[in-house]
PDB file of C-alpha atoms in Angstrom:
ATOM      1  CA  MET A   1     -15.108 -53.731  17.957  1.00  0.00           C
ATOM      2  CA  LYS A   2     -15.239 -50.007  19.087  1.00  0.00           C
ATOM      3  CA  VAL A   3     -14.789 -46.775  17.477  1.00  0.00           C
ATOM      4  CA  LYS A   4     -14.789 -43.366  18.460  1.00  0.00           C
ATOM      5  CA  ILE A   5     -16.547 -40.584  16.537  1.00  0.00           C
ATOM      6  CA  GLU A   6     -15.578 -37.150  17.258  1.00  0.00           C
ATOM      7  CA  LEU A   7     -17.964 -34.338  16.281  1.00  0.00           C
ATOM      8  CA  PHE A   8     -17.069 -30.588  15.740  1.00  0.00           C
ATOM      9  CA  ALA A   9     -19.001 -27.335  15.029  1.00  0.00           C
ATOM     10  CA  THR A  10     -22.845 -27.643  14.244  1.00  0.00           C
ATOM     11  CA  LEU A  11     -22.756 -31.382  14.386  1.00  0.00           C
ATOM     12  CA  ARG A  12     -21.519 -31.019  18.335  1.00  0.00           C
ATOM     13  CA  GLU A  13     -24.345 -28.771  18.801  1.00  0.00           C
ATOM     14  CA  MET A  14     -26.782 -30.933  17.342  1.00  0.00           C
ATOM     15  CA  VAL A  15     -25.335 -34.041  18.897  1.00  0.00           C
ATOM     16  CA  GLY A  16     -24.969 -32.461  22.393  1.00  0.00           C
ATOM     17  CA  ASN A  17     -21.703 -34.358  22.712  1.00  0.00           C
ATOM     18  CA  SER A  18     -18.232 -34.008  21.162  1.00  0.00           C
ATOM     19  CA  LEU A  19     -17.450 -37.564  21.353  1.00  0.00           C
ATOM     20  CA  LEU A  20     -19.253 -40.783  20.886  1.00  0.00           C
ATOM     21  CA  GLU A  21     -18.106 -44.413  20.696  1.00  0.00           C
ATOM     22  CA  ILE A  22     -19.761 -47.028  18.622  1.00  0.00           C
ATOM     23  CA  GLU A  23     -19.642 -50.518  18.318  1.00  0.00           C
ATOM     24  CA  ASN A  24     -19.779 -53.208  15.627  1.00  0.00           C
ATOM     25  CA  VAL A  25     -19.144 -51.191  12.474  1.00  0.00           C
ATOM     26  CA  GLU A  26     -16.935 -52.241   9.634  1.00  0.00           C
ATOM     27  CA  ASN A  27     -16.570 -49.332   7.572  1.00  0.00           C
ATOM     28  CA  VAL A  28     -17.375 -45.344   7.773  1.00  0.00           C
ATOM     29  CA  ARG A  29     -20.633 -45.716   6.009  1.00  0.00           C
ATOM     30  CA  GLU A  30     -21.979 -47.865   8.662  1.00  0.00           C
ATOM     31  CA  ALA A  31     -20.494 -45.522  11.178  1.00  0.00           C
ATOM     32  CA  VAL A  32     -22.474 -42.743   9.708  1.00  0.00           C
ATOM     33  CA  GLU A  33     -25.492 -44.746   9.173  1.00  0.00           C
ATOM     34  CA  ALA A  34     -25.220 -45.691  12.973  1.00  0.00           C
ATOM     35  CA  LEU A  35     -25.102 -41.953  13.666  1.00  0.00           C
ATOM     36  CA  ILE A  36     -27.851 -41.111  11.594  1.00  0.00           C
ATOM     37  CA  GLU A  37     -30.005 -43.879  13.368  1.00  0.00           C
ATOM     38  CA  MET A  38     -29.282 -42.256  16.905  1.00  0.00           C
ATOM     39  CA  PHE A  39     -29.929 -38.580  15.907  1.00  0.00           C
ATOM     40  CA  GLY A  40     -32.102 -38.723  13.147  1.00  0.00           C
ATOM     41  CA  ALA A  41     -33.121 -36.794  10.005  1.00  0.00           C
ATOM     42  CA  ARG A  42     -31.254 -33.440  10.660  1.00  0.00           C
ATOM     43  CA  ILE A  43     -27.765 -35.079  11.029  1.00  0.00           C
ATOM     44  CA  LYS A  44     -28.338 -37.052   7.780  1.00  0.00           C
ATOM     45  CA  GLU A  45     -29.231 -33.597   6.042  1.00  0.00           C
ATOM     46  CA  ILE A  46     -25.791 -32.166   7.254  1.00  0.00           C
ATOM     47  CA  LEU A  47     -23.762 -35.109   6.119  1.00  0.00           C
ATOM     48  CA  MET A  48     -25.455 -36.921   3.241  1.00  0.00           C
ATOM     49  CA  GLU A  49     -26.687 -36.423  -0.441  1.00  0.00           C
ATOM     50  CA  GLY A  50     -28.714 -39.574  -1.143  1.00  0.00           C
ATOM     51  CA  ASP A  51     -26.068 -42.467  -0.691  1.00  0.00           C
ATOM     52  CA  GLU A  52     -23.022 -40.103  -0.514  1.00  0.00           C
ATOM     53  CA  LYS A  53     -21.446 -37.797   1.512  1.00  0.00           C
ATOM     54  CA  LYS A  54     -21.874 -33.940   1.047  1.00  0.00           C
ATOM     55  CA  GLU A  55     -18.686 -32.951  -0.675  1.00  0.00           C
ATOM     56  CA  SER A  56     -18.877 -29.869   1.929  1.00  0.00           C
ATOM     57  CA  VAL A  57     -18.235 -32.273   4.712  1.00  0.00           C
ATOM     58  CA  LYS A  58     -14.763 -33.394   5.965  1.00  0.00           C
ATOM     59  CA  ILE A  59     -14.448 -36.820   7.566  1.00  0.00           C
ATOM     60  CA  LEU A  60     -11.280 -38.266   8.760  1.00  0.00           C
ATOM     61  CA  VAL A  61     -10.169 -41.486  10.128  1.00  0.00           C
ATOM     62  CA  ASN A  62      -7.141 -41.087  12.541  1.00  0.00           C
ATOM     63  CA  GLY A  63      -6.546 -37.826  10.993  1.00  0.00           C
ATOM     64  CA  LYS A  64      -6.729 -38.677   7.638  1.00  0.00           C
ATOM     65  CA  ASP A  65      -9.320 -37.550   4.861  1.00  0.00           C
ATOM     66  CA  ILE A  66     -11.515 -40.363   3.677  1.00  0.00           C
ATOM     67  CA  ARG A  67     -11.179 -38.591   0.233  1.00  0.00           C
ATOM     68  CA  ASP A  68      -7.536 -40.084   0.341  1.00  0.00           C
ATOM     69  CA  LEU A  69      -8.591 -43.412   1.654  1.00  0.00           C
ATOM     70  CA  ALA A  70     -11.506 -45.384   0.544  1.00  0.00           C
ATOM     71  CA  GLY A  71     -14.165 -43.016   0.987  1.00  0.00           C
ATOM     72  CA  LEU A  72     -17.299 -44.284   2.874  1.00  0.00           C
ATOM     73  CA  GLU A  73     -16.073 -47.672   2.607  1.00  0.00           C
ATOM     74  CA  THR A  74     -12.895 -47.075   4.530  1.00  0.00           C
ATOM     75  CA  LYS A  75     -12.433 -50.094   6.416  1.00  0.00           C
ATOM     76  CA  LEU A  76     -12.341 -49.392  10.551  1.00  0.00           C
ATOM     77  CA  ARG A  77     -10.343 -51.280  13.214  1.00  0.00           C
ATOM     78  CA  ASN A  78     -10.643 -51.546  16.687  1.00  0.00           C
ATOM     79  CA  GLY A  79      -9.981 -48.064  18.461  1.00  0.00           C
ATOM     80  CA  ASP A  80     -10.205 -45.809  15.259  1.00  0.00           C
ATOM     81  CA  CYS A  81     -11.281 -42.267  15.433  1.00  0.00           C
ATOM     82  CA  ILE A  82     -13.585 -40.828  13.076  1.00  0.00           C
ATOM     83  CA  SER A  83     -13.399 -36.796  13.040  1.00  0.00           C
ATOM     84  CA  ILE A  84     -16.364 -34.986  11.423  1.00  0.00           C
ATOM     85  CA  PHE A  85     -16.620 -31.452  10.384  1.00  0.00           C
ATOM     86  CA  PRO A  86     -18.790 -29.095   8.301  1.00  0.00           C
ATOM     87  CA  PRO A  87     -17.178 -26.030   6.799  1.00  0.00           C
ATOM     88  CA  VAL A  88     -16.607 -23.480   9.726  1.00  0.00           C
ATOM     89  CA  ALA A  89     -16.749 -19.898   8.649  1.00  0.00           C
ATOM     90  CA  GLY A  90     -17.427 -17.799  11.775  1.00  0.00           C
ATOM     91  CA  GLY A  91     -15.168 -14.985  12.431  1.00  0.00           C
TER      92      GLY A  91
ATOM     93  CA  MET B   1      16.463  -1.383  16.687  1.00  0.00           C
ATOM     94  CA  SER B   2      14.024  -0.073  18.908  1.00  0.00           C
ATOM     95  CA  GLU B   3      13.719  -1.542  22.415  1.00  0.00           C
ATOM     96  CA  ARG B   4      10.231  -1.954  21.689  1.00  0.00           C
ATOM     97  CA  TYR B   5      10.921  -5.110  20.034  1.00  0.00           C
ATOM     98  CA  SER B   6      13.811  -6.484  22.149  1.00  0.00           C
ATOM     99  CA  ARG B   7      12.029  -9.563  23.722  1.00  0.00           C
ATOM    100  CA  GLN B   8      11.569 -10.921  20.279  1.00  0.00           C
ATOM    101  CA  ILE B   9      14.666  -9.997  18.641  1.00  0.00           C
ATOM    102  CA  SER B  10      16.316 -12.894  20.270  1.00  0.00           C
ATOM    103  CA  ILE B  11      13.877 -15.109  18.577  1.00  0.00           C
ATOM    104  CA  ILE B  12      13.671 -13.509  15.072  1.00  0.00           C
ATOM    105  CA  GLY B  13      16.774 -11.834  14.887  1.00  0.00           C
ATOM    106  CA  GLU B  14      17.678  -8.036  13.958  1.00  0.00           C
ATOM    107  CA  GLU B  15      16.990  -9.247  10.321  1.00  0.00           C
ATOM    108  CA  GLY B  16      13.816 -10.504  11.018  1.00  0.00           C
ATOM    109  CA  GLN B  17      12.626  -7.458  12.746  1.00  0.00           C
ATOM    110  CA  LYS B  18      13.812  -5.698   9.599  1.00  0.00           C
ATOM    111  CA  LYS B  19      11.771  -7.780   7.620  1.00  0.00           C
ATOM    112  CA  LEU B  20       8.648  -7.073   9.752  1.00  0.00           C
ATOM    113  CA  ARG B  21       9.397  -3.438   9.673  1.00  0.00           C
ATOM    114  CA  ASN B  22       9.574  -3.474   5.627  1.00  0.00           C
ATOM    115  CA  SER B  23       6.434  -6.099   5.363  1.00  0.00           C
ATOM    116  CA  LYS B  24       2.921  -5.198   4.137  1.00  0.00           C
ATOM    117  CA  VAL B  25       0.124  -7.225   5.745  1.00  0.00           C
ATOM    118  CA  VAL B  26      -3.721  -7.049   4.874  1.00  0.00           C
ATOM    119  CA  VAL B  27      -6.251  -8.192   7.666  1.00  0.00           C
ATOM    120  CA  THR B  28      -9.624  -8.907   5.878  1.00  0.00           C
ATOM    121  CA  GLY B  29     -11.896  -7.951   8.359  1.00  0.00           C
ATOM    122  CA  ILE B  30     -11.648  -6.542  11.976  1.00  0.00           C
ATOM    123  CA  GLY B  31     -14.039  -8.347  13.919  1.00  0.00           C
ATOM    124  CA  GLY B  32     -13.243 -11.412  16.594  1.00  0.00           C
ATOM    125  CA  LEU B  33     -10.141 -12.809  14.428  1.00  0.00           C
ATOM    126  CA  GLY B  34      -9.077  -9.576  12.760  1.00  0.00           C
ATOM    127  CA  SER B  35      -9.052  -7.524  15.925  1.00  0.00           C
ATOM    128  CA  VAL B  36      -6.504 -10.059  17.766  1.00  0.00           C
ATOM    129  CA  ALA B  37      -4.436 -10.614  14.682  1.00  0.00           C
ATOM    130  CA  SER B  38      -4.049  -7.193  14.093  1.00  0.00           C
ATOM    131  CA  TYR B  39      -3.086  -6.137  17.368  1.00  0.00           C
ATOM    132  CA  TYR B  40      -0.461  -8.711  17.588  1.00  0.00           C
ATOM    133  CA  LEU B  41       0.757  -8.002  14.177  1.00  0.00           C
ATOM    134  CA  ALA B  42       1.062  -4.079  14.794  1.00  0.00           C
ATOM    135  CA  ALA B  43       2.597  -5.127  18.365  1.00  0.00           C
ATOM    136  CA  ALA B  44       5.337  -7.106  16.713  1.00  0.00           C
ATOM    137  CA  GLY B  45       6.395  -4.160  14.364  1.00  0.00           C
ATOM    138  CA  VAL B  46       4.705  -4.869  10.912  1.00  0.00           C
ATOM    139  CA  GLY B  47       5.727  -1.646   8.801  1.00  0.00           C
ATOM    140  CA  TYR B  48       2.289  -1.241   6.935  1.00  0.00           C
ATOM    141  CA  LEU B  49      -1.050  -3.060   7.973  1.00  0.00           C
ATOM    142  CA  ARG B  50      -4.039  -2.718   5.924  1.00  0.00           C
ATOM    143  CA  ILE B  51      -7.365  -3.317   7.538  1.00  0.00           C
ATOM    144  CA  ILE B  52     -10.529  -3.827   5.410  1.00  0.00           C
ATOM    145  CA  ASP B  53     -14.146  -3.930   7.079  1.00  0.00           C
ATOM    146  CA  TYR B  54     -17.252  -2.326   5.981  1.00  0.00           C
ATOM    147  CA  ASP B  55     -19.456  -2.781   9.096  1.00  0.00           C
ATOM    148  CA  VAL B  56     -19.889  -0.555  12.122  1.00  0.00           C
ATOM    149  CA  VAL B  57     -19.741  -1.620  15.859  1.00  0.00           C
ATOM    150  CA  GLU B  58     -22.553  -3.306  17.320  1.00  0.00           C
ATOM    151  CA  ILE B  59     -22.955  -3.908  21.002  1.00  0.00           C
ATOM    152  CA  SER B  60     -23.200  -7.697  20.535  1.00  0.00           C
ATOM    153  CA  ASN B  61     -19.675  -7.541  18.876  1.00  0.00           C
ATOM    154  CA  LEU B  62     -18.134  -6.686  22.336  1.00  0.00           C
ATOM    155  CA  ASN B  63     -17.489 -10.007  23.716  1.00  0.00           C
ATOM    156  CA  ARG B  64     -14.891 -10.812  21.301  1.00  0.00           C
ATOM    157  CA  GLN B  65     -13.793  -7.890  19.000  1.00  0.00           C
ATOM    158  CA  ILE B  66     -11.359  -6.418  21.494  1.00  0.00           C
ATOM    159  CA  LEU B  67     -10.337  -3.378  19.489  1.00  0.00           C
ATOM    160  CA  HIS B  68     -13.889  -2.086  19.853  1.00  0.00           C
ATOM    161  CA  TRP B  69     -15.288  -0.778  23.082  1.00  0.00           C
ATOM    162  CA  THR B  70     -18.350   0.566  24.293  1.00  0.00           C
ATOM    163  CA  ASN B  71     -17.980   3.878  23.192  1.00  0.00           C
ATOM    164  CA  ASP B  72     -17.318   2.763  19.679  1.00  0.00           C
ATOM    165  CA  ILE B  73     -21.090   1.513  19.091  1.00  0.00           C
ATOM    166  CA  GLY B  74     -21.978   2.786  15.706  1.00  0.00           C
ATOM    167  CA  ARG B  75     -18.470   3.712  14.422  1.00  0.00           C
ATOM    168  CA  PRO B  76     -17.015   2.291  11.427  1.00  0.00           C
ATOM    169  CA  LYS B  77     -14.958  -0.753  12.593  1.00  0.00           C
ATOM    170  CA  VAL B  78     -11.839   0.189  10.765  1.00  0.00           C
ATOM    171  CA  GLU B  79     -12.042   3.729  12.338  1.00  0.00           C
ATOM    172  CA  SER B  80     -12.290   2.282  15.826  1.00  0.00           C
ATOM    173  CA  ALA B  81      -9.570  -0.288  14.964  1.00  0.00           C
ATOM    174  CA  ALA B  82      -7.050   2.288  13.547  1.00  0.00           C
ATOM    175  CA  MET B  83      -7.110   4.527  16.203  1.00  0.00           C
ATOM    176  CA  LYS B  84      -6.164   1.801  18.905  1.00  0.00           C
ATOM    177  CA  LEU B  85      -3.561   0.214  16.546  1.00  0.00           C
ATOM    178  CA  SER B  86      -1.973   3.625  15.765  1.00  0.00           C
ATOM    179  CA  LEU B  87      -1.848   4.337  19.728  1.00  0.00           C
ATOM    180  CA  LEU B  88      -0.396   0.814  20.102  1.00  0.00           C
ATOM    181  CA  ASN B  89       2.409   1.006  17.721  1.00  0.00           C
ATOM    182  CA  PRO B  90       3.039   4.685  15.738  1.00  0.00           C
ATOM    183  CA  GLU B  91       5.638   2.790  13.949  1.00  0.00           C
ATOM    184  CA  THR B  92       3.066   0.935  12.083  1.00  0.00           C
ATOM    185  CA  ARG B  93       1.283   2.501   9.229  1.00  0.00           C
ATOM    186  CA  ILE B  94      -2.347   1.741   9.512  1.00  0.00           C
ATOM    187  CA  ASP B  95      -4.423   1.961   6.279  1.00  0.00           C
ATOM    188  CA  PRO B  96      -8.107   1.655   7.051  1.00  0.00           C
ATOM    189  CA  ILE B  97     -10.252   0.708   4.203  1.00  0.00           C
ATOM    190  CA  ASN B  98     -14.157   0.848   4.904  1.00  0.00           C
ATOM    191  CA  GLU B  99     -15.183  -1.352   1.972  1.00  0.00           C
ATOM    192  CA  LYS B 100     -16.786  -4.853   1.473  1.00  0.00           C
ATOM    193  CA  ILE B 101     -14.221  -7.206  -0.282  1.00  0.00           C
ATOM    194  CA  SER B 102     -16.094  -8.754  -3.482  1.00  0.00           C
ATOM    195  CA  GLU B 103     -15.121 -10.187  -6.997  1.00  0.00           C
ATOM    196  CA  ASP B 104     -14.870  -6.958  -8.094  1.00  0.00           C
ATOM    197  CA  ASN B 105     -12.310  -5.047  -6.106  1.00  0.00           C
ATOM    198  CA  VAL B 106     -10.349  -7.907  -4.433  1.00  0.00           C
ATOM    199  CA  ASP B 107      -7.645  -7.106  -6.840  1.00  0.00           C
ATOM    200  CA  GLU B 108      -7.252  -3.539  -5.854  1.00  0.00           C
ATOM    201  CA  LEU B 109      -7.700  -4.142  -2.447  1.00  0.00           C
ATOM    202  CA  LEU B 110      -5.280  -6.831  -1.648  1.00  0.00           C
ATOM    203  CA  LYS B 111      -2.508  -6.456  -4.402  1.00  0.00           C
ATOM    204  CA  GLY B 112       0.996  -5.717  -3.152  1.00  0.00           C
ATOM    205  CA  MET B 113       0.464  -7.096   0.097  1.00  0.00           C
ATOM    206  CA  ASP B 114       3.045  -9.814   1.643  1.00  0.00           C
ATOM    207  CA  VAL B 115       0.391 -11.853   3.421  1.00  0.00           C
ATOM    208  CA  ILE B 116      -3.225 -12.034   3.818  1.00  0.00           C
ATOM    209  CA  ILE B 117      -4.846 -12.550   7.143  1.00  0.00           C
ATOM    210  CA  ASP B 118      -8.408 -13.936   7.160  1.00  0.00           C
ATOM    211  CA  GLY B 119     -10.971 -12.075   9.434  1.00  0.00           C
ATOM    212  CA  GLN B 120     -14.174 -12.895   7.573  1.00  0.00           C
ATOM    213  CA  ASP B 121     -17.291 -14.299   8.732  1.00  0.00           C
ATOM    214  CA  ASN B 122     -18.469 -16.063   5.718  1.00  0.00           C
ATOM    215  CA  LEU B 123     -17.117 -18.610   3.567  1.00  0.00           C
ATOM    216  CA  ARG B 124     -18.127 -16.738   0.127  1.00  0.00           C
ATOM    217  CA  THR B 125     -15.767 -13.886   0.469  1.00  0.00           C
ATOM    218  CA  ARG B 126     -13.092 -16.402   1.950  1.00  0.00           C
ATOM    219  CA  MET B 127     -13.575 -18.199  -1.418  1.00  0.00           C
ATOM    220  CA  ILE B 128     -12.798 -14.860  -3.301  1.00  0.00           C
ATOM    221  CA  ILE B 129      -9.762 -14.074  -1.357  1.00  0.00           C
ATOM    222  CA  ASN B 130      -8.602 -17.640  -1.677  1.00  0.00           C
ATOM    223  CA  GLU B 131      -8.711 -16.994  -5.443  1.00  0.00           C
ATOM    224  CA  PHE B 132      -6.907 -13.918  -5.451  1.00  0.00           C
ATOM    225  CA  ALA B 133      -4.126 -15.454  -3.269  1.00  0.00           C
ATOM    226  CA  VAL B 134      -3.696 -18.442  -5.604  1.00  0.00           C
ATOM    227  CA  ARG B 135      -3.633 -16.348  -8.773  1.00  0.00           C
ATOM    228  CA  SER B 136      -0.963 -13.729  -7.409  1.00  0.00           C
ATOM    229  CA  CYS B 137       0.526 -16.374  -5.425  1.00  0.00           C
ATOM    230  CA  ARG B 138       0.732 -14.644  -1.957  1.00  0.00           C
ATOM    231  CA  PRO B 139       0.025 -16.503   1.493  1.00  0.00           C
ATOM    232  CA  TYR B 140      -3.104 -16.538   2.908  1.00  0.00           C
ATOM    233  CA  VAL B 141      -3.614 -17.651   6.650  1.00  0.00           C
ATOM    234  CA  TYR B 142      -7.243 -18.873   7.032  1.00  0.00           C
ATOM    235  CA  GLY B 143      -8.801 -18.971  10.325  1.00  0.00           C
ATOM    236  CA  ALA B 144     -12.576 -19.595  11.432  1.00  0.00           C
ATOM    237  CA  VAL B 145     -14.478 -20.390  14.627  1.00  0.00           C
ATOM    238  CA  TYR B 146     -17.389 -22.029  15.796  1.00  0.00           C
ATOM    239  CA  GLY B 147     -18.582 -21.721  19.452  1.00  0.00           C
ATOM    240  CA  MET B 148     -15.495 -23.237  21.322  1.00  0.00           C
ATOM    241  CA  GLU B 149     -13.809 -24.407  18.440  1.00  0.00           C
ATOM    242  CA  GLY B 150     -11.266 -22.733  16.047  1.00  0.00           C
ATOM    243  CA  PHE B 151      -9.840 -23.645  12.629  1.00  0.00           C
ATOM    244  CA  LEU B 152      -6.619 -22.603  11.170  1.00  0.00           C
ATOM    245  CA  MET B 153      -4.709 -23.308   7.886  1.00  0.00           C
ATOM    246  CA  THR B 154      -2.030 -21.764   6.011  1.00  0.00           C
ATOM    247  CA  ILE B 155      -2.352 -21.390   2.376  1.00  0.00           C
ATOM    248  CA  ILE B 156       0.928 -20.929   0.381  1.00  0.00           C
ATOM    249  CA  PRO B 157       0.004 -21.570  -3.352  1.00  0.00           C
ATOM    250  CA  GLY B 158       1.840 -24.234  -5.117  1.00  0.00           C
ATOM    251  CA  ALA B 159       3.313 -25.569  -1.693  1.00  0.00           C
ATOM    252  CA  GLY B 160       0.156 -27.050  -0.492  1.00  0.00           C
ATOM    253  CA  PRO B 161      -4.001 -27.118  -0.509  1.00  0.00           C
ATOM    254  CA  CYS B 162      -5.767 -23.847  -0.904  1.00  0.00           C
ATOM    255  CA  LEU B 163      -9.007 -23.314   1.024  1.00  0.00           C
ATOM    256  CA  ARG B 164     -10.914 -24.950  -2.003  1.00  0.00           C
ATOM    257  CA  CYS B 165      -9.154 -28.027  -1.695  1.00  0.00           C
ATOM    258  CA  LEU B 166     -10.405 -27.952   1.893  1.00  0.00           C
ATOM    259  CA  TYR B 167     -13.983 -26.948   1.228  1.00  0.00           C
ATOM    260  CA  PRO B 168     -15.078 -27.896  -2.610  1.00  0.00           C
ATOM    261  CA  TYR B 169     -18.331 -26.823  -1.862  1.00  0.00           C
ATOM    262  CA  GLU B 170     -20.079 -24.170   0.325  1.00  0.00           C
ATOM    263  CA  PRO B 171     -22.996 -25.354   2.060  1.00  0.00           C
ATOM    264  CA  LYS B 172     -25.469 -22.854   3.270  1.00  0.00           C
ATOM    265  CA  ILE B 173     -24.336 -21.875   6.733  1.00  0.00           C
ATOM    266  CA  LYS B 174     -26.478 -20.276   9.275  1.00  0.00           C
ATOM    267  CA  ASP B 175     -26.095 -16.569   9.837  1.00  0.00           C
ATOM    268  CA  PHE B 176     -25.961 -16.703  13.549  1.00  0.00           C
ATOM    269  CA  ILE B 177     -22.809 -18.200  14.738  1.00  0.00           C
ATOM    270  CA  PRO B 178     -22.183 -18.632  18.425  1.00  0.00           C
ATOM    271  CA  VAL B 179     -18.692 -17.533  19.455  1.00  0.00           C
ATOM    272  CA  LEU B 180     -17.135 -17.700  22.862  1.00  0.00           C
ATOM    273  CA  GLY B 181     -14.973 -14.693  22.990  1.00  0.00           C
ATOM    274  CA  THR B 182     -11.855 -16.293  23.887  1.00  0.00           C
ATOM    275  CA  THR B 183     -11.816 -18.606  20.605  1.00  0.00           C
ATOM    276  CA  PRO B 184     -11.191 -15.898  17.879  1.00  0.00           C
ATOM    277  CA  GLY B 185      -8.724 -14.719  20.525  1.00  0.00           C
ATOM    278  CA  VAL B 186      -6.905 -18.229  20.457  1.00  0.00           C
ATOM    279  CA  ILE B 187      -7.137 -18.346  16.207  1.00  0.00           C
ATOM    280  CA  GLY B 188      -6.392 -14.574  15.738  1.00  0.00           C
ATOM    281  CA  CYS B 189      -3.579 -14.990  17.606  1.00  0.00           C
ATOM    282  CA  LEU B 190      -2.272 -17.886  15.683  1.00  0.00           C
ATOM    283  CA  GLU B 191      -2.905 -16.228  12.445  1.00  0.00           C
ATOM    284  CA  ALA B 192      -0.446 -13.467  13.626  1.00  0.00           C
ATOM    285  CA  THR B 193       1.959 -15.868  14.526  1.00  0.00           C
ATOM    286  CA  GLU B 194       1.792 -17.582  11.041  1.00  0.00           C
ATOM    287  CA  ALA B 195       2.071 -14.054   9.611  1.00  0.00           C
ATOM    288  CA  ILE B 196       5.157 -13.149  11.590  1.00  0.00           C
ATOM    289  CA  LYS B 197       6.691 -16.776  10.852  1.00  0.00           C
ATOM    290  CA  ILE B 198       5.992 -16.392   6.912  1.00  0.00           C
ATOM    291  CA  ILE B 199       7.442 -13.010   6.719  1.00  0.00           C
ATOM    292  CA  THR B 200      10.826 -13.718   8.994  1.00  0.00           C
ATOM    293  CA  GLY B 201      11.045 -16.889   7.539  1.00  0.00           C
ATOM    294  CA  VAL B 202      11.383 -18.529  11.167  1.00  0.00           C
ATOM    295  CA  GLY B 203       9.492 -21.766  11.779  1.00  0.00           C
ATOM    296  CA  LYS B 204       7.255 -23.959   9.809  1.00  0.00           C
ATOM    297  CA  PRO B 205       3.841 -22.432   8.641  1.00  0.00           C
ATOM    298  CA  SER B 206       0.798 -24.791   8.976  1.00  0.00           C
ATOM    299  CA  VAL B 207       0.553 -25.606   5.307  1.00  0.00           C
ATOM    300  CA  GLY B 208      -1.174 -28.717   4.515  1.00  0.00           C
ATOM    301  CA  ARG B 209      -2.053 -29.070   8.069  1.00  0.00           C
ATOM    302  CA  LEU B 210      -5.519 -28.042   9.436  1.00  0.00           C
ATOM    303  CA  ILE B 211      -5.178 -27.049  13.186  1.00  0.00           C
ATOM    304  CA  ILE B 212      -8.306 -27.612  15.062  1.00  0.00           C
ATOM    305  CA  TYR B 213      -8.679 -25.989  18.703  1.00  0.00           C
ATOM    306  CA  ASP B 214     -10.945 -27.508  20.821  1.00  0.00           C
ATOM    307  CA  GLY B 215     -11.740 -25.197  23.777  1.00  0.00           C
ATOM    308  CA  GLU B 216     -14.208 -27.460  25.319  1.00  0.00           C
ATOM    309  CA  ASN B 217     -12.089 -30.135  25.671  1.00  0.00           C
ATOM    310  CA  MET B 218      -8.748 -27.961  25.823  1.00  0.00           C
ATOM    311  CA  SER B 219      -6.987 -29.835  22.972  1.00  0.00           C
ATOM    312  CA  PHE B 220      -5.356 -29.085  19.429  1.00  0.00           C
ATOM    313  CA  HIS B 221      -5.696 -31.501  16.740  1.00  0.00           C
ATOM    314  CA  GLU B 222      -3.657 -31.648  13.409  1.00  0.00           C
ATOM    315  CA  VAL B 223      -5.011 -33.040  10.339  1.00  0.00           C
ATOM    316  CA  CYS B 224      -3.344 -33.493   7.305  1.00  0.00           C
ATOM    317  CA  ILE B 225      -5.002 -31.713   4.207  1.00  0.00           C
ATOM    318  CA  ALA B 226      -3.790 -32.714   0.742  1.00  0.00           C
ATOM    319  CA  ARG B 227      -3.849 -30.898  -2.392  1.00  0.00           C
ATOM    320  CA  ASN B 228      -7.177 -31.782  -4.423  1.00  0.00           C
ATOM    321  CA  SER B 229      -5.897 -32.542  -7.938  1.00  0.00           C
ATOM    322  CA  GLN B 230      -9.434 -31.743  -9.185  1.00  0.00           C
ATOM    323  CA  CYS B 231      -9.505 -28.215  -7.549  1.00  0.00           C
ATOM    324  CA  TYR B 232     -10.349 -25.733  -9.999  1.00  0.00           C
ATOM    325  CA  VAL B 233      -8.661 -22.966  -8.120  1.00  0.00           C
ATOM    326  CA  CYS B 234      -5.257 -24.183  -7.750  1.00  0.00           C
ATOM    327  CA  LYS B 235      -4.776 -27.425  -9.910  1.00  0.00           C
ATOM    328  CA  LYS B 236      -2.521 -25.460 -12.317  1.00  0.00           C
ATOM    329  CA  ILE B 237      -0.170 -23.830 -10.006  1.00  0.00           C
TER     330      ILE B 237
END
């Protein structure tokens, strides 16, 4: 099973890529953990507060906020697209 | 009606043009976003345009803040912008205010405006403006940029989420924000479009829909943002 992860703003800059593809993850938590494994502590610092997602970070699955789904436990299906972005404030 | 607006009257009608002429819009910051938004609002014939900023023009602004030119360096931004906007459209009354928006003065600076346009460069002031917009039931068009990405959402209090629903917490954001000049050009233009639509009643504003412009891949995304029932700013309206 493959899912896409689309990153924006500082996350994109940090990872050096706007779109990633990862395999064998069943839910959003596993996808986030895979990202952290790939890119290390700095990305964890932006995304997570202990075991939970930081409130300031938006994570969407196929355009829907995981806050309105099952949070980090939201199940993923083959081809799903996860979008992640921190608050954007430049003007 | 003036020939100046003949190309748009076929879209918004004579009535829409009159509504623009009778409208009051405030642009909160006259940097990258605000330069472009205010330019198109003046060009469209908004009758009263208040522009608020407390900075002076710096050379590093000139890649994106198109109302400020090389010979404006060191000048207050509102003065530099007011001069160009007045020349662009003498029919628009430009009201430049050289002040920083804070919790203490936000009511005085923004009251009586029909639409509030975001031209800020930080989340803190945006949240102050958002709270004002919600308690006074005024439309607020949020726009922000980072690098080659831009974000836009229109807040109509009571009809959709507010900025606090979108960002419940403000993280520390680094001071240096990279911006390709065209990015606030795109978003500032969309902000002006939203204001014109709200005033004239033409079209459907982006309420509850976060528009993400990705300049790197040249694509637009639309994300549904629901109201947060726990939002301390807008849950009661």
